[in-house]
Amino acid sequence: MNSAHHPKRLRGLLPLAGLAAALLAGNSAAESLPQAWDTALAVDRGLKAARENTAAAESLLEAARSSSLPSVSLEAGYTALDNTPAFRADLLGQSLQMPMAQQDSAAYKAMATLPLYTGGRIERGIDAAAAGLEAARLGETADVQNLKLRVADAYVNGLRAGRMLKVAESHVESLSAHARDVGNLHEQGMVARSDLLSVRVALADARQKALQAANALDLARAAYNRLLGRPLDQAVSLDELAPDAGRVPLARLTERALVQRSELAALAGQIEALRHQAAAVRGENRPQIALSGGYGYQQNRYQVHEGQWMVTLGARWNVFDGGVAGHRAGAVERQAAALTEQREELASVVALQVRQTWLDVEETGKRIEVTRSAIDQAEENLRVVRDRYANGLSTHTEVLDAETLRVNSEANHAAAHYDAALAGLRLKRAVGDL
């Protein structure tokens, strides 16, 4: 009877084994987390957008610098009048009219202008653009670290899902072996039919959970592939990831985070840029001095010199504008003050993030030690209970309970291991070291 049922049990396991083999099949060479980061950094569209923003800030800085250079303009035109321009004069009672310009004429002019003094308007504009560029670069750095953390999260989730599938498969394998033992004992009349039915129900439930774990692994790998710009169904093989064993005091990590977190530095750059902008606006009401020169030509045969070289030293001072520039500068300074408050708030959030992730690292490290010892104990407990059951000294329920404890201990250890790995990466991100 046992040999007759054996092929049927194998056929029942074939679909699950095939699905697991397909999901666990990966590339010939496993991919490391740094390799995954490199791939994601090259294809992520959000990061490409951040780089474009940085390039835009660079162009704004070049434009600000160019405003201090000479500007050259060219003008040309052709004019047609309905009457010839003339002047009239009375001489000895006679009215005389003499033409003073042609009825149709062409004109052109080439001028170069160099700003000499702008009350700080140009200089502060350059400083504002430079600070804005630095803030954009720091923002890009923050985007890079955020992307690396998302990839790390997907990477760890892929490893976690793979480990959970293995745990589920070991549960199926263990219950299958126990079901064979119960079947043999039932054939010998040593156990009740209810034990056989119970283990079959437990085995069916274990197979269902294994299928769910396989689906979770497929979804985790699809999410990972999406971040790397790959087809969702591409095979995935990942290097194992070990938790960081290093321990740094919380106070030192917090101090380092407040110094090197790019988000805080980016806000400081934006604040500096706004303050320079305010100074540039105030400079608009200071004297503006420029030197200009060039050549102009006006076609006119009645004029002695149709072409003229010229040079002009000019000054303009907007003495009173009704307070427009002052109010504009004040508005920009208020924006800088608002960002200052936001930066202080973010500094508090950063300190909290460091504390939370540091505590997570401490907790998960302790969980690993606890769950590692629990696995050996759970396996030994299952072996003893199954021996006792085979000798009629324990119940079938005790065997199922012992198997549940073993599976839970395996799952808890896997969860602690990957929680610790992810906590270490999140701590690096919180500090700004990722």
PDB file of N, CA and C in Angstrom, residues 13-96:
ATOM      1  N   LEU A  13       3.763  16.629  -5.573  1.00  0.00           N
ATOM      2  CA  LEU A  13       4.845  17.559  -5.284  1.00  0.00           C
ATOM      3  C   LEU A  13       5.473  18.147  -6.539  1.00  0.00           C
ATOM      4  N   LEU A  14       5.241  17.522  -7.705  1.00  0.00           N
ATOM      5  CA  LEU A  14       5.889  17.974  -8.934  1.00  0.00           C
ATOM      6  C   LEU A  14       5.558  19.417  -9.298  1.00  0.00           C
ATOM      7  N   PRO A  15       4.259  19.859  -9.262  1.00  0.00           N
ATOM      8  CA  PRO A  15       3.984  21.258  -9.613  1.00  0.00           C
ATOM      9  C   PRO A  15       4.705  22.249  -8.713  1.00  0.00           C
ATOM     10  N   LEU A  16       4.713  21.967  -7.393  1.00  0.00           N
ATOM     11  CA  LEU A  16       5.378  22.860  -6.459  1.00  0.00           C
ATOM     12  C   LEU A  16       6.878  22.883  -6.697  1.00  0.00           C
ATOM     13  N   ALA A  17       7.478  21.706  -6.963  1.00  0.00           N
ATOM     14  CA  ALA A  17       8.911  21.639  -7.207  1.00  0.00           C
ATOM     15  C   ALA A  17       9.281  22.360  -8.491  1.00  0.00           C
ATOM     16  N   GLY A  18       8.432  22.223  -9.495  1.00  0.00           N
ATOM     17  CA  GLY A  18       8.709  22.905 -10.755  1.00  0.00           C
ATOM     18  C   GLY A  18       8.648  24.406 -10.608  1.00  0.00           C
ATOM     19  N   LEU A  19       7.623  24.882  -9.859  1.00  0.00           N
ATOM     20  CA  LEU A  19       7.500  26.324  -9.650  1.00  0.00           C
ATOM     21  C   LEU A  19       8.684  26.863  -8.863  1.00  0.00           C
ATOM     22  N   ALA A  20       9.088  26.130  -7.827  1.00  0.00           N
ATOM     23  CA  ALA A  20      10.222  26.581  -7.024  1.00  0.00           C
ATOM     24  C   ALA A  20      11.498  26.608  -7.851  1.00  0.00           C
ATOM     25  N   ALA A  21      11.690  25.581  -8.711  1.00  0.00           N
ATOM     26  CA  ALA A  21      12.899  25.549  -9.544  1.00  0.00           C
ATOM     27  C   ALA A  21      12.923  26.719 -10.512  1.00  0.00           C
ATOM     28  N   ALA A  22      11.758  27.039 -11.067  1.00  0.00           N
ATOM     29  CA  ALA A  22      11.699  28.161 -12.016  1.00  0.00           C
ATOM     30  C   ALA A  22      11.998  29.483 -11.330  1.00  0.00           C
ATOM     31  N   LEU A  23      11.494  29.646 -10.101  1.00  0.00           N
ATOM     32  CA  LEU A  23      11.691  30.904  -9.398  1.00  0.00           C
ATOM     33  C   LEU A  23      13.115  31.036  -8.875  1.00  0.00           C
ATOM     34  N   LEU A  24      13.706  29.905  -8.489  1.00  0.00           N
ATOM     35  CA  LEU A  24      15.041  29.958  -7.919  1.00  0.00           C
ATOM     36  C   LEU A  24      16.130  29.963  -8.983  1.00  0.00           C
ATOM     37  N   ALA A  25      15.737  29.686 -10.249  1.00  0.00           N
ATOM     38  CA  ALA A  25      16.719  29.721 -11.327  1.00  0.00           C
ATOM     39  C   ALA A  25      17.165  31.156 -11.557  1.00  0.00           C
ATOM     40  N   GLY A  26      18.409  31.429 -11.558  1.00  0.00           N
ATOM     41  CA  GLY A  26      18.891  32.792 -11.750  1.00  0.00           C
ATOM     42  C   GLY A  26      20.020  32.837 -12.756  1.00  0.00           C
ATOM     43  N   ASN A  27      20.697  33.935 -12.803  1.00  0.00           N
ATOM     44  CA  ASN A  27      21.831  34.074 -13.686  1.00  0.00           C
ATOM     45  C   ASN A  27      22.982  33.204 -13.187  1.00  0.00           C
ATOM     46  N   SER A  28      23.903  32.877 -14.102  1.00  0.00           N
ATOM     47  CA  SER A  28      25.020  32.030 -13.721  1.00  0.00           C
ATOM     48  C   SER A  28      25.879  32.723 -12.672  1.00  0.00           C
ATOM     49  N   ALA A  29      25.968  34.030 -12.711  1.00  0.00           N
ATOM     50  CA  ALA A  29      26.744  34.782 -11.729  1.00  0.00           C
ATOM     51  C   ALA A  29      25.793  35.622 -10.892  1.00  0.00           C
ATOM     52  N   ALA A  30      25.870  35.464  -9.579  1.00  0.00           N
ATOM     53  CA  ALA A  30      24.980  36.218  -8.701  1.00  0.00           C
ATOM     54  C   ALA A  30      25.369  37.682  -8.714  1.00  0.00           C
ATOM     55  N   GLU A  31      24.370  38.537  -8.576  1.00  0.00           N
ATOM     56  CA  GLU A  31      24.568  39.983  -8.612  1.00  0.00           C
ATOM     57  C   GLU A  31      24.743  40.507  -7.190  1.00  0.00           C
ATOM     58  N   SER A  32      25.739  41.370  -7.008  1.00  0.00           N
ATOM     59  CA  SER A  32      25.974  41.960  -5.691  1.00  0.00           C
ATOM     60  C   SER A  32      25.184  43.254  -5.561  1.00  0.00           C
ATOM     61  N   LEU A  33      25.065  43.735  -4.335  1.00  0.00           N
ATOM     62  CA  LEU A  33      24.350  44.983  -4.112  1.00  0.00           C
ATOM     63  C   LEU A  33      25.043  46.176  -4.772  1.00  0.00           C
ATOM     64  N   PRO A  34      26.372  46.320  -4.697  1.00  0.00           N
ATOM     65  CA  PRO A  34      27.007  47.428  -5.423  1.00  0.00           C
ATOM     66  C   PRO A  34      26.756  47.378  -6.924  1.00  0.00           C
ATOM     67  N   GLN A  35      26.727  46.182  -7.502  1.00  0.00           N
ATOM     68  CA  GLN A  35      26.417  46.075  -8.933  1.00  0.00           C
ATOM     69  C   GLN A  35      24.987  46.528  -9.215  1.00  0.00           C
ATOM     70  N   ALA A  36      24.082  46.167  -8.329  1.00  0.00           N
ATOM     71  CA  ALA A  36      22.690  46.607  -8.492  1.00  0.00           C
ATOM     72  C   ALA A  36      22.592  48.123  -8.401  1.00  0.00           C
ATOM     73  N   TRP A  37      23.346  48.713  -7.500  1.00  0.00           N
ATOM     74  CA  TRP A  37      23.355  50.179  -7.383  1.00  0.00           C
ATOM     75  C   TRP A  37      23.851  50.819  -8.674  1.00  0.00           C
ATOM     76  N   ASP A  38      24.926  50.304  -9.218  1.00  0.00           N
ATOM     77  CA  ASP A  38      25.473  50.883 -10.449  1.00  0.00           C
ATOM     78  C   ASP A  38      24.451  50.832 -11.583  1.00  0.00           C
ATOM     79  N   THR A  39      23.748  49.718 -11.686  1.00  0.00           N
ATOM     80  CA  THR A  39      22.747  49.582 -12.749  1.00  0.00           C
ATOM     81  C   THR A  39      21.605  50.561 -12.546  1.00  0.00           C
ATOM     82  N   ALA A  40      21.109  50.636 -11.325  1.00  0.00           N
ATOM     83  CA  ALA A  40      19.975  51.519 -11.048  1.00  0.00           C
ATOM     84  C   ALA A  40      20.345  52.985 -11.247  1.00  0.00           C
ATOM     85  N   LEU A  41      21.550  53.364 -10.840  1.00  0.00           N
ATOM     86  CA  LEU A  41      21.978  54.761 -10.992  1.00  0.00           C
ATOM     87  C   LEU A  41      22.088  55.162 -12.460  1.00  0.00           C
ATOM     88  N   ALA A  42      22.319  54.179 -13.329  1.00  0.00           N
ATOM     89  CA  ALA A  42      22.463  54.478 -14.755  1.00  0.00           C
ATOM     90  C   ALA A  42      21.127  54.596 -15.480  1.00  0.00           C
ATOM     91  N   VAL A  43      20.060  53.991 -14.922  1.00  0.00           N
ATOM     92  CA  VAL A  43      18.796  53.931 -15.676  1.00  0.00           C
ATOM     93  C   VAL A  43      17.642  54.666 -14.999  1.00  0.00           C
ATOM     94  N   ASP A  44      17.794  55.042 -13.741  1.00  0.00           N
ATOM     95  CA  ASP A  44      16.656  55.630 -13.029  1.00  0.00           C
ATOM     96  C   ASP A  44      16.263  56.976 -13.623  1.00  0.00           C
ATOM     97  N   ARG A  45      14.986  57.124 -13.946  1.00  0.00           N
ATOM     98  CA  ARG A  45      14.508  58.354 -14.586  1.00  0.00           C
ATOM     99  C   ARG A  45      14.443  59.520 -13.592  1.00  0.00           C
ATOM    100  N   GLY A  46      14.112  59.225 -12.362  1.00  0.00           N
ATOM    101  CA  GLY A  46      14.091  60.292 -11.369  1.00  0.00           C
ATOM    102  C   GLY A  46      15.460  60.909 -11.176  1.00  0.00           C
ATOM    103  N   LEU A  47      16.496  60.058 -11.195  1.00  0.00           N
ATOM    104  CA  LEU A  47      17.861  60.572 -11.053  1.00  0.00           C
ATOM    105  C   LEU A  47      18.277  61.338 -12.301  1.00  0.00           C
ATOM    106  N   LYS A  48      17.832  60.885 -13.470  1.00  0.00           N
ATOM    107  CA  LYS A  48      18.119  61.628 -14.695  1.00  0.00           C
ATOM    108  C   LYS A  48      17.495  63.017 -14.632  1.00  0.00           C
ATOM    109  N   ALA A  49      16.277  63.103 -14.085  1.00  0.00           N
ATOM    110  CA  ALA A  49      15.629  64.408 -13.933  1.00  0.00           C
ATOM    111  C   ALA A  49      16.422  65.294 -12.978  1.00  0.00           C
ATOM    112  N   ALA A  50      16.942  64.710 -11.895  1.00  0.00           N
ATOM    113  CA  ALA A  50      17.753  65.487 -10.954  1.00  0.00           C
ATOM    114  C   ALA A  50      19.024  66.000 -11.621  1.00  0.00           C
ATOM    115  N   ARG A  51      19.620  65.184 -12.474  1.00  0.00           N
ATOM    116  CA  ARG A  51      20.825  65.624 -13.178  1.00  0.00           C
ATOM    117  C   ARG A  51      20.513  66.761 -14.149  1.00  0.00           C
ATOM    118  N   GLU A  52      19.343  66.697 -14.763  1.00  0.00           N
ATOM    119  CA  GLU A  52      18.939  67.796 -15.647  1.00  0.00           C
ATOM    120  C   GLU A  52      18.749  69.094 -14.856  1.00  0.00           C
ATOM    121  N   ASN A  53      18.198  68.976 -13.651  1.00  0.00           N
ATOM    122  CA  ASN A  53      18.053  70.166 -12.806  1.00  0.00           C
ATOM    123  C   ASN A  53      19.416  70.747 -12.441  1.00  0.00           C
ATOM    124  N   THR A  54      20.376  69.873 -12.174  1.00  0.00           N
ATOM    125  CA  THR A  54      21.728  70.350 -11.879  1.00  0.00           C
ATOM    126  C   THR A  54      22.336  71.036 -13.095  1.00  0.00           C
ATOM    127  N   ALA A  55      22.126  70.454 -14.269  1.00  0.00           N
ATOM    128  CA  ALA A  55      22.631  71.084 -15.493  1.00  0.00           C
ATOM    129  C   ALA A  55      21.974  72.444 -15.721  1.00  0.00           C
ATOM    130  N   ALA A  56      20.687  72.549 -15.394  1.00  0.00           N
ATOM    131  CA  ALA A  56      20.003  73.834 -15.514  1.00  0.00           C
ATOM    132  C   ALA A  56      20.613  74.866 -14.571  1.00  0.00           C
ATOM    133  N   ALA A  57      20.934  74.435 -13.354  1.00  0.00           N
ATOM    134  CA  ALA A  57      21.575  75.357 -12.399  1.00  0.00           C
ATOM    135  C   ALA A  57      22.946  75.794 -12.894  1.00  0.00           C
ATOM    136  N   GLU A  58      23.669  74.895 -13.547  1.00  0.00           N
ATOM    137  CA  GLU A  58      24.959  75.279 -14.122  1.00  0.00           C
ATOM    138  C   GLU A  58      24.781  76.343 -15.208  1.00  0.00           C
ATOM    139  N   SER A  59      23.738  76.184 -16.030  1.00  0.00           N
ATOM    140  CA  SER A  59      23.479  77.174 -17.075  1.00  0.00           C
ATOM    141  C   SER A  59      23.112  78.525 -16.475  1.00  0.00           C
ATOM    142  N   LEU A  60      22.355  78.510 -15.374  1.00  0.00           N
ATOM    143  CA  LEU A  60      22.002  79.768 -14.713  1.00  0.00           C
ATOM    144  C   LEU A  60      23.242  80.468 -14.155  1.00  0.00           C
ATOM    145  N   LEU A  61      24.187  79.686 -13.650  1.00  0.00           N
ATOM    146  CA  LEU A  61      25.423  80.282 -13.149  1.00  0.00           C
ATOM    147  C   LEU A  61      26.222  80.900 -14.298  1.00  0.00           C
ATOM    148  N   GLU A  62      26.307  80.210 -15.419  1.00  0.00           N
ATOM    149  CA  GLU A  62      27.022  80.767 -16.569  1.00  0.00           C
ATOM    150  C   GLU A  62      26.340  82.038 -17.067  1.00  0.00           C
ATOM    151  N   ALA A  63      24.999  82.036 -17.038  1.00  0.00           N
ATOM    152  CA  ALA A  63      24.284  83.247 -17.456  1.00  0.00           C
ATOM    153  C   ALA A  63      24.576  84.412 -16.523  1.00  0.00           C
ATOM    154  N   ALA A  64      24.634  84.135 -15.213  1.00  0.00           N
ATOM    155  CA  ALA A  64      24.929  85.197 -14.249  1.00  0.00           C
ATOM    156  C   ALA A  64      26.338  85.741 -14.460  1.00  0.00           C
ATOM    157  N   ARG A  65      27.284  84.854 -14.720  1.00  0.00           N
ATOM    158  CA  ARG A  65      28.655  85.308 -14.959  1.00  0.00           C
ATOM    159  C   ARG A  65      28.754  86.109 -16.248  1.00  0.00           C
ATOM    160  N   SER A  66      27.988  85.711 -17.252  1.00  0.00           N
ATOM    161  CA  SER A  66      28.039  86.405 -18.541  1.00  0.00           C
ATOM    162  C   SER A  66      27.516  87.832 -18.446  1.00  0.00           C
ATOM    163  N   SER A  67      26.679  88.099 -17.446  1.00  0.00           N
ATOM    164  CA  SER A  67      26.130  89.450 -17.327  1.00  0.00           C
ATOM    165  C   SER A  67      27.191  90.484 -16.978  1.00  0.00           C
ATOM    166  N   SER A  68      28.361  90.050 -16.527  1.00  0.00           N
ATOM    167  CA  SER A  68      29.448  90.997 -16.221  1.00  0.00           C
ATOM    168  C   SER A  68      30.352  91.233 -17.424  1.00  0.00           C
ATOM    169  N   LEU A  69      30.124  90.518 -18.518  1.00  0.00           N
ATOM    170  CA  LEU A  69      30.949  90.662 -19.705  1.00  0.00           C
ATOM    171  C   LEU A  69      30.355  91.710 -20.645  1.00  0.00           C
ATOM    172  N   PRO A  70      31.166  92.230 -21.577  1.00  0.00           N
ATOM    173  CA  PRO A  70      30.615  93.199 -22.531  1.00  0.00           C
ATOM    174  C   PRO A  70      29.527  92.563 -23.393  1.00  0.00           C
ATOM    175  N   SER A  71      28.512  93.354 -23.694  1.00  0.00           N
ATOM    176  CA  SER A  71      27.454  92.911 -24.597  1.00  0.00           C
ATOM    177  C   SER A  71      27.575  93.691 -25.901  1.00  0.00           C
ATOM    178  N   VAL A  72      27.388  93.014 -27.004  1.00  0.00           N
ATOM    179  CA  VAL A  72      27.516  93.624 -28.327  1.00  0.00           C
ATOM    180  C   VAL A  72      26.174  93.481 -29.038  1.00  0.00           C
ATOM    181  N   SER A  73      25.698  94.603 -29.601  1.00  0.00           N
ATOM    182  CA  SER A  73      24.419  94.591 -30.308  1.00  0.00           C
ATOM    183  C   SER A  73      24.597  95.171 -31.698  1.00  0.00           C
ATOM    184  N   LEU A  74      23.845  94.653 -32.639  1.00  0.00           N
ATOM    185  CA  LEU A  74      23.841  95.135 -34.012  1.00  0.00           C
ATOM    186  C   LEU A  74      22.426  95.540 -34.381  1.00  0.00           C
ATOM    187  N   GLU A  75      22.304  96.692 -35.023  1.00  0.00           N
ATOM    188  CA  GLU A  75      21.007  97.171 -35.471  1.00  0.00           C
ATOM    189  C   GLU A  75      21.092  97.585 -36.931  1.00  0.00           C
ATOM    190  N   ALA A  76      20.041  97.368 -37.683  1.00  0.00           N
ATOM    191  CA  ALA A  76      19.995  97.787 -39.087  1.00  0.00           C
ATOM    192  C   ALA A  76      18.545  98.040 -39.467  1.00  0.00           C
ATOM    193  N   GLY A  77      18.356  98.981 -40.405  1.00  0.00           N
ATOM    194  CA  GLY A  77      17.001  99.275 -40.834  1.00  0.00           C
ATOM    195  C   GLY A  77      16.974 100.107 -42.110  1.00  0.00           C
ATOM    196  N   TYR A  78      15.830 100.153 -42.731  1.00  0.00           N
ATOM    197  CA  TYR A  78      15.621 100.954 -43.936  1.00  0.00           C
ATOM    198  C   TYR A  78      14.328 101.731 -43.741  1.00  0.00           C
ATOM    199  N   THR A  79      14.387 103.022 -43.979  1.00  0.00           N
ATOM    200  CA  THR A  79      13.250 103.902 -43.723  1.00  0.00           C
ATOM    201  C   THR A  79      12.806 104.562 -45.027  1.00  0.00           C
ATOM    202  N   ALA A  80      11.489 104.563 -45.262  1.00  0.00           N
ATOM    203  CA  ALA A  80      10.892 105.246 -46.419  1.00  0.00           C
ATOM    204  C   ALA A  80       9.845 106.223 -45.896  1.00  0.00           C
ATOM    205  N   LEU A  81      10.003 107.526 -46.260  1.00  0.00           N
ATOM    206  CA  LEU A  81       9.105 108.580 -45.798  1.00  0.00           C
ATOM    207  C   LEU A  81       8.215 109.048 -46.946  1.00  0.00           C
ATOM    208  N   ASP A  82       7.036 109.597 -46.612  1.00  0.00           N
ATOM    209  CA  ASP A  82       6.147 110.084 -47.673  1.00  0.00           C
ATOM    210  C   ASP A  82       6.590 111.449 -48.211  1.00  0.00           C
ATOM    211  N   ASN A  83       7.381 112.175 -47.408  1.00  0.00           N
ATOM    212  CA  ASN A  83       7.912 113.469 -47.842  1.00  0.00           C
ATOM    213  C   ASN A  83       9.378 113.551 -47.472  1.00  0.00           C
ATOM    214  N   THR A  84      10.112 114.335 -48.261  1.00  0.00           N
ATOM    215  CA  THR A  84      11.526 114.524 -47.948  1.00  0.00           C
ATOM    216  C   THR A  84      11.657 115.467 -46.766  1.00  0.00           C
ATOM    217  N   PRO A  85      12.352 115.055 -45.697  1.00  0.00           N
ATOM    218  CA  PRO A  85      12.527 115.948 -44.543  1.00  0.00           C
ATOM    219  C   PRO A  85      13.276 117.214 -44.971  1.00  0.00           C
ATOM    220  N   ALA A  86      12.750 118.363 -44.532  1.00  0.00           N
ATOM    221  CA  ALA A  86      13.364 119.646 -44.894  1.00  0.00           C
ATOM    222  C   ALA A  86      13.146 120.638 -43.772  1.00  0.00           C
ATOM    223  N   PHE A  87      13.965 121.704 -43.792  1.00  0.00           N
ATOM    224  CA  PHE A  87      13.726 122.760 -42.819  1.00  0.00           C
ATOM    225  C   PHE A  87      13.425 124.049 -43.592  1.00  0.00           C
ATOM    226  N   ARG A  88      12.690 124.902 -42.941  1.00  0.00           N
ATOM    227  CA  ARG A  88      12.269 126.163 -43.570  1.00  0.00           C
ATOM    228  C   ARG A  88      12.867 127.327 -42.797  1.00  0.00           C
ATOM    229  N   ALA A  89      13.316 128.335 -43.594  1.00  0.00           N
ATOM    230  CA  ALA A  89      13.901 129.534 -42.969  1.00  0.00           C
ATOM    231  C   ALA A  89      13.445 130.776 -43.735  1.00  0.00           C
ATOM    232  N   ASP A  90      13.247 131.839 -42.998  1.00  0.00           N
ATOM    233  CA  ASP A  90      12.879 133.128 -43.594  1.00  0.00           C
ATOM    234  C   ASP A  90      14.133 133.987 -43.684  1.00  0.00           C
ATOM    235  N   LEU A  91      14.453 134.402 -44.888  1.00  0.00           N
ATOM    236  CA  LEU A  91      15.666 135.199 -45.099  1.00  0.00           C
ATOM    237  C   LEU A  91      15.324 136.378 -45.988  1.00  0.00           C
ATOM    238  N   LEU A  92      15.438 137.591 -45.367  1.00  0.00           N
ATOM    239  CA  LEU A  92      15.152 138.828 -46.105  1.00  0.00           C
ATOM    240  C   LEU A  92      13.776 138.794 -46.750  1.00  0.00           C
ATOM    241  N   GLY A  93      12.837 138.294 -45.964  1.00  0.00           N
ATOM    242  CA  GLY A  93      11.466 138.257 -46.424  1.00  0.00           C
ATOM    243  C   GLY A  93      11.158 137.111 -47.363  1.00  0.00           C
ATOM    244  N   GLN A  94      12.185 136.326 -47.647  1.00  0.00           N
ATOM    245  CA  GLN A  94      11.980 135.178 -48.516  1.00  0.00           C
ATOM    246  C   GLN A  94      11.900 133.901 -47.669  1.00  0.00           C
ATOM    247  N   SER A  95      10.964 133.066 -47.995  1.00  0.00           N
ATOM    248  CA  SER A  95      10.810 131.771 -47.316  1.00  0.00           C
ATOM    249  C   SER A  95      11.573 130.725 -48.108  1.00  0.00           C
ATOM    250  N   LEU A  96      12.538 130.131 -47.428  1.00  0.00           N
ATOM    251  CA  LEU A  96      13.370 129.127 -48.082  1.00  0.00           C
ATOM    252  C   LEU A  96      13.146 127.741 -47.454  1.00  0.00           C
TER     253      LEU A  96
END
